mmCIF file of C-alpha atoms and ligand atoms in Angstrom:
data_model
loop_
_atom_site.group_PDB
_atom_site.id
_atom_site.type_symbol
_atom_site.label_atom_id
_atom_site.label_comp_id
_atom_site.label_asym_id
_atom_site.label_seq_id
_atom_site.Cartn_x
_atom_site.Cartn_y
_atom_site.Cartn_z
ATOM 1 C CA MET A 409 91.909 71.885 112.701
ATOM 2 C CA LEU A 410 92.814 72.374 108.410
ATOM 3 C CA THR A 411 95.520 70.994 107.138
ATOM 4 C CA GLU A 412 97.412 71.801 104.239
ATOM 5 C CA GLN A 413 95.902 68.477 102.742
ATOM 6 C CA MET A 414 92.936 70.015 103.166
ATOM 7 C CA ARG A 415 93.518 73.929 101.901
ATOM 8 C CA ALA A 416 94.908 72.127 98.625
ATOM 9 C CA GLU A 417 91.904 70.557 98.397
ATOM 10 C CA ALA A 418 89.276 73.313 99.061
ATOM 11 C CA ALA A 419 91.015 75.394 97.272
ATOM 12 C CA ARG A 420 90.906 72.760 94.039
ATOM 13 C CA LEU A 421 87.601 72.188 94.121
ATOM 14 C CA LYS A 422 86.939 75.574 94.339
ATOM 15 C CA ARG A 423 88.333 75.806 90.848
ATOM 16 C CA GLN A 424 86.708 72.518 89.262
ATOM 17 C CA ASN A 425 83.480 73.884 89.741
ATOM 18 C CA ASN A 426 83.671 77.891 89.555
ATOM 19 C CA ALA A 427 82.568 77.910 93.615
ATOM 20 C CA ILE A 428 83.507 80.600 96.298
ATOM 21 C CA VAL A 429 83.369 79.806 99.937
ATOM 22 C CA LEU A 430 81.216 83.329 101.910
ATOM 23 C CA ALA A 431 82.013 82.751 105.730
ATOM 24 C CA HIS A 432 80.690 84.905 108.441
ATOM 25 C CA TYR A 433 82.735 85.892 111.950
ATOM 26 C CA TYR A 434 80.847 83.259 113.824
ATOM 27 C CA VAL A 435 81.899 80.399 112.210
ATOM 28 C CA GLN A 436 84.720 78.499 113.751
ATOM 29 C CA PRO A 437 87.969 79.589 112.394
ATOM 30 C CA ASP A 438 88.696 76.946 110.275
ATOM 31 C CA ALA A 439 85.415 77.040 108.090
ATOM 32 C CA GLN A 440 87.037 80.942 108.325
ATOM 33 C CA ASP A 441 90.297 80.130 107.039
ATOM 34 C CA LEU A 442 88.265 78.015 103.783
ATOM 35 C CA ALA A 443 86.581 81.342 102.934
ATOM 36 C CA ASP A 444 87.733 83.453 100.111
ATOM 37 C CA PHE A 445 85.326 86.367 101.852
ATOM 38 C CA VAL A 446 84.361 86.360 105.515
ATOM 39 C CA GLY A 447 82.111 88.996 106.742
ATOM 40 C CA ASP A 448 79.493 90.649 108.188
ATOM 41 C CA SER A 449 75.893 90.447 107.253
ATOM 42 C CA TYR A 450 76.203 93.222 105.403
ATOM 43 C CA GLY A 451 78.841 92.879 103.488
ATOM 44 C CA LEU A 452 78.202 89.433 102.392
ATOM 45 C CA SER A 453 75.077 90.441 100.835
ATOM 46 C CA ARG A 454 77.028 92.339 98.582
ATOM 47 C CA GLN A 455 79.461 89.951 97.801
ATOM 48 C CA ALA A 456 76.542 87.318 97.652
ATOM 49 C CA ALA A 457 74.597 89.905 94.608
ATOM 50 C CA THR A 458 78.470 90.735 93.235
ATOM 51 C CA MET A 459 80.958 87.478 93.154
ATOM 52 C CA ASP A 460 81.384 86.621 89.474
ATOM 53 C CA CYS A 461 80.669 82.149 90.088
ATOM 54 C CA ASP A 462 78.547 80.036 89.486
ATOM 55 C CA ALA A 463 78.042 78.247 93.268
ATOM 56 C CA ILE A 464 78.295 79.677 96.195
ATOM 57 C CA VAL A 465 78.876 77.959 99.531
ATOM 58 C CA PHE A 466 77.893 79.610 102.377
ATOM 59 C CA ALA A 467 79.083 78.948 105.880
ATOM 60 C CA GLY A 468 76.504 80.425 108.059
ATOM 61 C CA VAL A 469 73.124 80.697 108.865
ATOM 62 C CA GLU A 470 70.291 79.921 106.907
ATOM 63 C CA PHE A 471 68.744 83.060 106.636
ATOM 64 C CA MET A 472 72.269 84.299 105.311
ATOM 65 C CA ALA A 473 71.845 81.709 102.549
ATOM 66 C CA GLU A 474 69.102 82.576 101.557
ATOM 67 C CA SER A 475 69.244 86.294 101.237
ATOM 68 C CA ALA A 476 72.985 85.012 98.988
ATOM 69 C CA LYS A 477 70.032 83.406 96.653
ATOM 70 C CA LEU A 478 68.060 86.007 96.533
ATOM 71 C CA LEU A 479 70.327 88.288 95.654
ATOM 72 C CA SER A 480 71.873 85.743 92.654
ATOM 73 C CA PRO A 481 69.349 83.765 91.342
ATOM 74 C CA HIS A 482 70.796 81.945 88.912
ATOM 75 C CA LYS A 483 73.342 80.901 90.915
ATOM 76 C CA HIS A 484 73.726 77.044 93.095
ATOM 77 C CA VAL A 485 73.678 78.802 96.832
ATOM 78 C CA TYR A 486 75.147 75.597 99.134
ATOM 79 C CA MET A 487 74.917 75.604 103.130
ATOM 80 C CA PRO A 488 77.280 73.253 104.519
ATOM 81 C CA GLU A 489 75.445 72.608 107.789
ATOM 82 C CA PRO A 490 72.083 73.174 106.513
ATOM 83 C CA THR A 491 70.031 72.490 110.200
ATOM 84 C CA ALA A 492 71.717 76.074 110.972
ATOM 85 C CA ASP A 493 68.827 78.337 111.675
ATOM 86 C CA CYS A 494 68.638 81.613 114.066
ATOM 87 C CA PRO A 495 66.146 81.047 116.153
ATOM 88 C CA MET A 496 65.112 85.455 116.008
ATOM 89 C CA ALA A 497 64.609 85.280 112.388
ATOM 90 C CA HIS A 498 61.507 83.086 113.638
ATOM 91 C CA MET A 499 60.115 86.342 116.086
ATOM 92 C CA MET A 500 57.798 87.618 113.927
ATOM 93 C CA SER A 501 53.815 86.803 112.188
ATOM 94 C CA PRO A 502 52.360 87.573 108.816
ATOM 95 C CA ASP A 503 49.329 88.736 111.433
ATOM 96 C CA ALA A 504 51.443 91.575 112.993
ATOM 97 C CA VAL A 505 52.690 93.117 109.576
ATOM 98 C CA GLU A 506 48.999 92.867 108.171
ATOM 99 C CA ARG A 507 47.780 94.585 111.562
ATOM 100 C CA MET A 508 49.791 96.931 111.462
ATOM 101 C CA ARG A 509 49.608 98.109 108.819
ATOM 102 C CA GLN A 510 46.211 98.715 109.069
ATOM 103 C CA ARG A 511 46.542 100.377 112.004
ATOM 104 C CA TYR A 512 49.269 103.347 110.742
ATOM 105 C CA ASP A 513 48.962 105.186 106.717
ATOM 106 C CA ASP A 514 51.893 105.926 106.650
ATOM 107 C CA LEU A 515 54.035 102.422 108.006
ATOM 108 C CA ALA A 516 56.970 100.919 106.634
ATOM 109 C CA VAL A 517 58.258 97.466 107.733
ATOM 110 C CA ALA A 518 62.124 97.234 108.174
ATOM 111 C CA CYS A 519 62.864 94.109 108.540
ATOM 112 C CA TYR A 520 66.215 93.179 110.049
ATOM 113 C CA VAL A 521 67.840 90.656 107.703
ATOM 114 C CA ASN A 522 67.560 87.835 110.252
ATOM 115 C CA SER A 523 64.569 87.459 109.488
ATOM 116 C CA THR A 524 62.248 84.553 106.831
ATOM 117 C CA THR A 525 62.210 85.072 103.001
ATOM 118 C CA GLN A 526 58.504 85.048 103.719
ATOM 119 C CA MET A 527 58.853 88.326 106.160
ATOM 120 C CA LYS A 528 61.480 89.995 103.848
ATOM 121 C CA ALA A 529 58.331 89.843 101.508
ATOM 122 C CA LEU A 530 55.975 91.587 103.346
ATOM 123 C CA SER A 531 58.720 93.980 104.292
ATOM 124 C CA ASP A 532 59.627 97.197 102.766
ATOM 125 C CA VAL A 533 63.052 97.618 103.502
ATOM 126 C CA CYS A 534 65.989 94.754 104.507
ATOM 127 C CA VAL A 535 68.478 96.100 107.006
ATOM 128 C CA THR A 536 71.532 94.641 108.530
ATOM 129 C CA SER A 537 73.361 96.062 112.049
ATOM 130 C CA SER A 538 75.456 98.303 109.860
ATOM 131 C CA ASN A 539 72.727 100.004 108.296
ATOM 132 C CA ALA A 540 69.950 100.126 109.668
ATOM 133 C CA VAL A 541 70.467 103.848 111.720
ATOM 134 C CA ARG A 542 70.728 104.863 108.153
ATOM 135 C CA ILE A 543 68.501 103.163 106.614
ATOM 136 C CA VAL A 544 65.435 104.259 108.978
ATOM 137 C CA SER A 545 66.026 107.338 109.039
ATOM 138 C CA ARG A 546 66.881 107.943 105.154
ATOM 139 C CA LEU A 547 62.543 106.237 104.909
ATOM 140 C CA PRO A 548 60.066 108.720 103.520
ATOM 141 C CA GLN A 549 57.556 107.184 106.190
ATOM 142 C CA LYS A 550 57.134 108.637 109.415
ATOM 143 C CA ASN A 551 56.013 105.136 111.289
ATOM 144 C CA VAL A 552 58.653 102.140 111.051
ATOM 145 C CA PHE A 553 57.168 98.978 112.258
ATOM 146 C CA PHE A 554 60.690 97.632 113.252
ATOM 147 C CA ILE A 555 61.284 93.346 113.347
ATOM 148 C CA PRO A 556 62.053 91.333 114.463
ATOM 149 C CA ASP A 557 64.407 92.087 117.255
ATOM 150 C CA VAL A 558 63.773 94.274 120.027
ATOM 151 C CA HIS A 559 67.269 95.479 120.929
ATOM 152 C CA LEU A 560 68.718 96.668 117.560
ATOM 153 C CA GLY A 561 65.474 98.358 116.860
ATOM 154 C CA HIS A 562 65.562 100.403 119.984
ATOM 155 C CA TYR A 563 68.884 101.325 119.372
ATOM 156 C CA VAL A 564 67.181 102.638 115.696
ATOM 157 C CA ALA A 565 64.788 103.802 117.597
ATOM 158 C CA GLN A 566 67.799 106.431 119.774
ATOM 159 C CA GLN A 567 69.651 107.089 117.292
ATOM 160 C CA VAL A 568 66.889 108.697 114.511
ATOM 161 C CA PRO A 569 64.534 110.315 117.204
ATOM 162 C CA GLN A 570 62.636 111.699 114.296
ATOM 163 C CA LYS A 571 60.796 108.700 113.259
ATOM 164 C CA ASN A 572 58.405 107.224 115.812
ATOM 165 C CA VAL A 573 60.030 103.107 115.460
ATOM 166 C CA ILE A 574 57.552 100.687 116.615
ATOM 167 C CA LEU A 575 59.237 97.577 118.297
ATOM 168 C CA ASN A 576 58.353 94.000 118.277
ATOM 169 C CA ASP A 577 59.808 90.851 120.800
ATOM 170 C CA GLY A 578 61.739 89.505 118.982
ATOM 171 C CA PHE A 579 65.293 89.097 120.423
ATOM 172 C CA CYS A 580 68.833 87.167 119.919
ATOM 173 C CA PRO A 581 69.175 84.458 122.750
ATOM 174 C CA THR A 582 73.034 84.668 122.668
ATOM 175 C CA HIS A 583 72.999 88.546 122.649
ATOM 176 C CA GLU A 584 70.294 88.970 125.471
ATOM 177 C CA ALA A 585 72.131 86.312 128.178
ATOM 178 C CA ILE A 586 75.480 88.788 128.023
ATOM 179 C CA GLU A 587 74.974 89.409 132.014
ATOM 180 C CA LEU A 588 75.918 93.355 132.231
ATOM 181 C CA ARG A 589 77.388 91.710 135.844
ATOM 182 C CA GLU A 590 80.095 90.431 133.694
ATOM 183 C CA VAL A 591 80.633 92.923 132.161
ATOM 184 C CA GLU A 592 81.004 95.412 134.975
ATOM 185 C CA GLU A 593 84.290 93.023 136.287
ATOM 186 C CA LEU A 594 85.485 93.526 132.940
ATOM 187 C CA MET A 595 85.329 97.072 133.431
ATOM 188 C CA GLY A 596 86.260 96.906 137.026
ATOM 189 C CA GLN A 597 89.448 94.988 136.443
ATOM 190 C CA TYR A 598 90.492 97.116 132.702
ATOM 191 C CA PRO A 599 88.970 100.609 133.182
ATOM 192 C CA GLU A 600 91.244 101.856 130.975
ATOM 193 C CA ALA A 601 89.303 99.459 128.186
ATOM 194 C CA VAL A 602 86.477 100.512 125.711
ATOM 195 C CA VAL A 603 83.071 97.791 125.343
ATOM 196 C CA CYS A 604 82.411 97.147 121.931
ATOM 197 C CA ALA A 605 78.782 95.756 121.979
ATOM 198 C CA HIS A 606 76.745 94.642 118.908
ATOM 199 C CA PRO A 607 72.935 96.122 119.036
ATOM 200 C CA GLU A 608 71.724 92.343 119.271
ATOM 201 C CA CYS A 609 72.991 93.075 122.996
ATOM 202 C CA ALA A 610 70.159 94.636 125.357
ATOM 203 C CA GLN A 611 70.088 98.157 126.148
ATOM 204 C CA TRP A 612 71.807 97.536 129.442
ATOM 205 C CA ILE A 613 75.160 96.447 127.876
ATOM 206 C CA LEU A 614 74.665 99.367 124.769
ATOM 207 C CA ASP A 615 74.564 102.260 127.751
ATOM 208 C CA VAL A 616 77.861 101.060 129.283
ATOM 209 C CA ALA A 617 79.533 100.560 125.580
ATOM 210 C CA GLY A 618 81.969 102.785 123.757
ATOM 211 C CA TYR A 619 81.131 101.650 120.982
ATOM 212 C CA VAL A 620 78.149 99.631 119.049
ATOM 213 C CA GLY A 621 78.368 98.493 116.175
ATOM 214 C CA SER A 622 78.240 95.495 114.073
ATOM 215 C CA THR A 623 80.922 92.102 113.607
ATOM 216 C CA SER A 624 83.182 94.468 111.150
ATOM 217 C CA GLY A 625 82.361 97.177 113.114
ATOM 218 C CA ILE A 626 83.724 95.872 116.519
ATOM 219 C CA ILE A 627 86.753 94.063 113.735
ATOM 220 C CA LYS A 628 87.165 97.339 112.804
ATOM 221 C CA ARG A 629 87.345 99.486 116.438
ATOM 222 C CA CYS A 630 89.956 96.687 117.971
ATOM 223 C CA VAL A 631 92.310 96.816 114.926
ATOM 224 C CA GLN A 632 92.139 100.664 114.117
ATOM 225 C CA GLY A 633 91.714 101.571 118.078
ATOM 226 C CA ASP A 634 94.248 103.574 120.231
ATOM 227 C CA GLU A 635 93.415 102.000 123.224
ATOM 228 C CA LYS A 636 94.929 98.510 124.555
ATOM 229 C CA ASP A 637 92.376 96.409 125.938
ATOM 230 C CA TYR A 638 89.232 96.003 124.489
ATOM 231 C CA ILE A 639 86.022 94.015 126.245
ATOM 232 C CA VAL A 640 83.986 91.783 123.584
ATOM 233 C CA CYS A 641 79.898 92.148 124.176
ATOM 234 C CA THR A 642 78.887 89.532 120.795
ATOM 235 C CA VAL A 643 79.980 86.797 119.669
ATOM 236 C CA HIS A 644 83.098 84.542 120.122
ATOM 237 C CA GLY A 645 83.997 83.884 116.429
ATOM 238 C CA VAL A 646 84.405 87.655 116.000
ATOM 239 C CA LEU A 647 87.827 86.721 117.566
ATOM 240 C CA HIS A 648 89.613 85.150 115.107
ATOM 241 C CA GLN A 649 89.718 87.696 112.567
ATOM 242 C CA ILE A 650 90.542 90.449 115.311
ATOM 243 C CA GLU A 651 93.738 88.485 116.610
ATOM 244 C CA ARG A 652 94.941 88.145 112.732
ATOM 245 C CA GLN A 653 94.215 91.405 112.090
ATOM 246 C CA LEU A 654 96.263 92.125 115.169
ATOM 247 C CA ALA A 655 98.747 89.769 114.103
ATOM 248 C CA GLN A 656 99.623 91.741 110.479
ATOM 249 C CA THR A 657 99.656 95.334 111.560
ATOM 250 C CA GLY A 658 101.982 94.596 114.028
ATOM 251 C CA GLN A 659 100.041 94.967 117.248
ATOM 252 C CA THR A 660 100.886 91.354 119.408
ATOM 253 C CA HIS A 661 100.079 94.449 122.233
ATOM 254 C CA LYS A 662 96.553 94.753 122.580
ATOM 255 C CA ARG A 663 94.200 92.762 124.457
ATOM 256 C CA ILE A 664 90.838 91.221 123.942
ATOM 257 C CA TYR A 665 87.713 90.205 126.316
ATOM 258 C CA PHE A 666 85.124 88.239 126.513
ATOM 259 C CA PRO A 667 82.731 88.353 129.353
ATOM 260 C CA ARG A 668 82.927 85.068 131.647
ATOM 261 C CA THR A 669 79.577 83.106 130.392
ATOM 262 C CA THR A 670 81.524 82.647 126.274
ATOM 263 C CA PRO A 671 79.038 84.399 124.008
ATOM 264 C CA ILE A 672 78.935 81.410 121.887
ATOM 265 C CA CYS A 673 76.320 81.231 118.599
ATOM 266 C CA PRO A 674 75.416 77.586 118.762
ATOM 267 C CA ASN A 675 73.826 77.457 115.514
ATOM 268 C CA MET A 676 77.213 78.929 113.697
ATOM 269 C CA ALA A 677 78.958 76.705 116.080
ATOM 270 C CA ARG A 678 78.035 74.090 113.689
ATOM 271 C CA VAL A 679 79.668 74.682 111.091
ATOM 272 C CA THR A 680 83.334 73.854 111.114
ATOM 273 C CA GLY A 681 86.760 73.113 107.950
ATOM 274 C CA GLN A 682 85.249 69.945 107.335
ATOM 275 C CA LYS A 683 81.615 70.847 106.481
ATOM 276 C CA VAL A 684 82.908 73.326 103.964
ATOM 277 C CA LEU A 685 85.018 71.181 102.493
ATOM 278 C CA ASP A 686 82.295 68.261 102.466
ATOM 279 C CA CYS A 687 79.896 70.766 100.761
ATOM 280 C CA LEU A 688 82.364 72.016 98.000
ATOM 281 C CA ARG A 689 82.706 67.640 96.857
ATOM 282 C CA ASP A 690 79.837 66.646 97.674
ATOM 283 C CA ARG A 691 77.659 70.011 96.601
ATOM 284 C CA THR A 692 74.897 69.335 99.266
ATOM 285 C CA GLY A 693 72.972 71.699 100.676
ATOM 286 C CA GLU A 694 71.177 73.218 98.363
ATOM 287 C CA VAL A 695 69.299 76.423 99.062
ATOM 288 C CA GLN A 696 65.638 77.080 97.425
ATOM 289 C CA VAL A 697 63.694 79.762 98.660
ATOM 290 C CA ASP A 698 59.813 79.411 98.651
ATOM 291 C CA PRO A 699 58.897 81.085 94.737
ATOM 292 C CA ARG A 700 55.567 82.207 96.943
ATOM 293 C CA TRP A 701 58.047 84.825 98.458
ATOM 294 C CA ALA A 702 61.067 84.827 96.776
ATOM 295 C CA ASP A 703 60.551 88.384 94.454
ATOM 296 C CA GLY A 704 59.345 90.299 97.136
ATOM 297 C CA ALA A 705 62.009 88.812 99.451
ATOM 298 C CA ARG A 706 64.892 89.873 96.990
ATOM 299 C CA ARG A 707 62.533 93.860 96.854
ATOM 300 C CA ALA A 708 62.805 94.636 100.195
ATOM 301 C CA LEU A 709 66.942 93.482 100.065
ATOM 302 C CA GLU A 710 68.102 95.147 96.690
ATOM 303 C CA ARG A 711 66.461 98.312 98.506
ATOM 304 C CA MET A 712 68.505 98.070 101.459
ATOM 305 C CA LEU A 713 71.893 97.756 98.910
ATOM 306 C CA GLU A 714 70.294 100.966 97.240
ATOM 307 C CA LEU A 715 68.965 103.431 100.309
ATOM 308 C CA ALA A 716 72.796 102.041 102.026
ATOM 309 C CA LYS A 717 74.931 103.563 100.059
HETATM 310 P P1 13P B 1061 76.782 91.412 111.619
HETATM 311 O O1 13P B 1061 75.568 92.055 110.686
HETATM 312 O O2 13P B 1061 76.618 92.110 112.224
HETATM 313 O O3 13P B 1061 77.172 90.409 110.652
HETATM 314 O O4 13P B 1061 75.442 90.421 113.014
HETATM 315 C C1 13P B 1061 73.956 88.885 112.543
HETATM 316 C C2 13P B 1061 74.040 88.230 113.349
HETATM 317 O O5 13P B 1061 73.594 87.160 113.109
HETATM 318 C C3 13P B 1061 74.255 89.103 114.664
HETATM 319 O O6 13P B 1061 74.191 88.195 115.904
HETATM 320 FE FE1 SF4 B 1062 70.838 84.465 115.135
HETATM 321 FE FE2 SF4 B 1062 71.666 85.335 117.414
HETATM 322 FE FE3 SF4 B 1062 73.390 83.335 115.958
HETATM 323 FE FE4 SF4 B 1062 73.373 86.093 114.841
HETATM 324 S S1 SF4 B 1062 74.182 85.284 117.172
HETATM 325 S S2 SF4 B 1062 73.350 84.117 114.330
HETATM 326 S S3 SF4 B 1062 71.232 86.626 116.225
HETATM 327 S S4 SF4 B 1062 71.235 82.868 116.743
#
């Protein structure tokens, strides 16, 4: 819980160090409340590339902070919780990409940003959940090796049938654990509700969803939709911004439900307001990217920003 004193101290430290705080929707609410910008992976990379500052404190997981560093190589980027990592980012190997490149002449490797700097460097383009469909459809190649997430890859394959999308077997443990039984239970209790799912969810969840989109997309759908009830299939952290925006727009009659087994990303959950404040003050947890892969990874991220326009 943030006190007024903590907020004032954070504002003072930001001014003193010409620093900004970026936060993903899944980190603790008090960490989101100290941020200058809260967003999905795509929004956060765009901010990192354009913000005018000397330092970025990135309240999120490692691949997000690394992407910020790649897109802003001259800024200092810090992680309030340097051990916060995304397990899916490590579910792909350079050998698998090499083998696929040997098998197909006409191949693009589309790399979900939830991946290591090395895997980004070995890819043609990065994508996020909010732009993957658009980017894959705009690639000149017919064959697209989609790494590392099987579920997002499968969703993209369905949306872009003109491409031969080849899948890997990576997954997000938090989204994959969302149980259809629990979602159906809620659908039974609230028959008018719209199911809003992140494309990292398994296919059987996406099949019952009325809306599939990134974290920003889900928040927007809940705030702008005409329905009263929403069943949200993504990490519980998004509720903070949904509630905030519903209050701001006077829609307190809307109801947001999550599956009974609350989806929590254990890595994101370790990022707290106190750690953001400590990081602003002590400037620890500075992010470095492997110089062997930095240029290649930056190229794949910049191509994403270009193709997503
Ligand atoms: P978004 O890009 O939708 O914010 O998703 C990031 C993520 O890690 C989802 O689990
Ligand atoms: Fe990674 Fe899943 Fe956490 Fe997103 S929710 S950061 S994909 S583990």
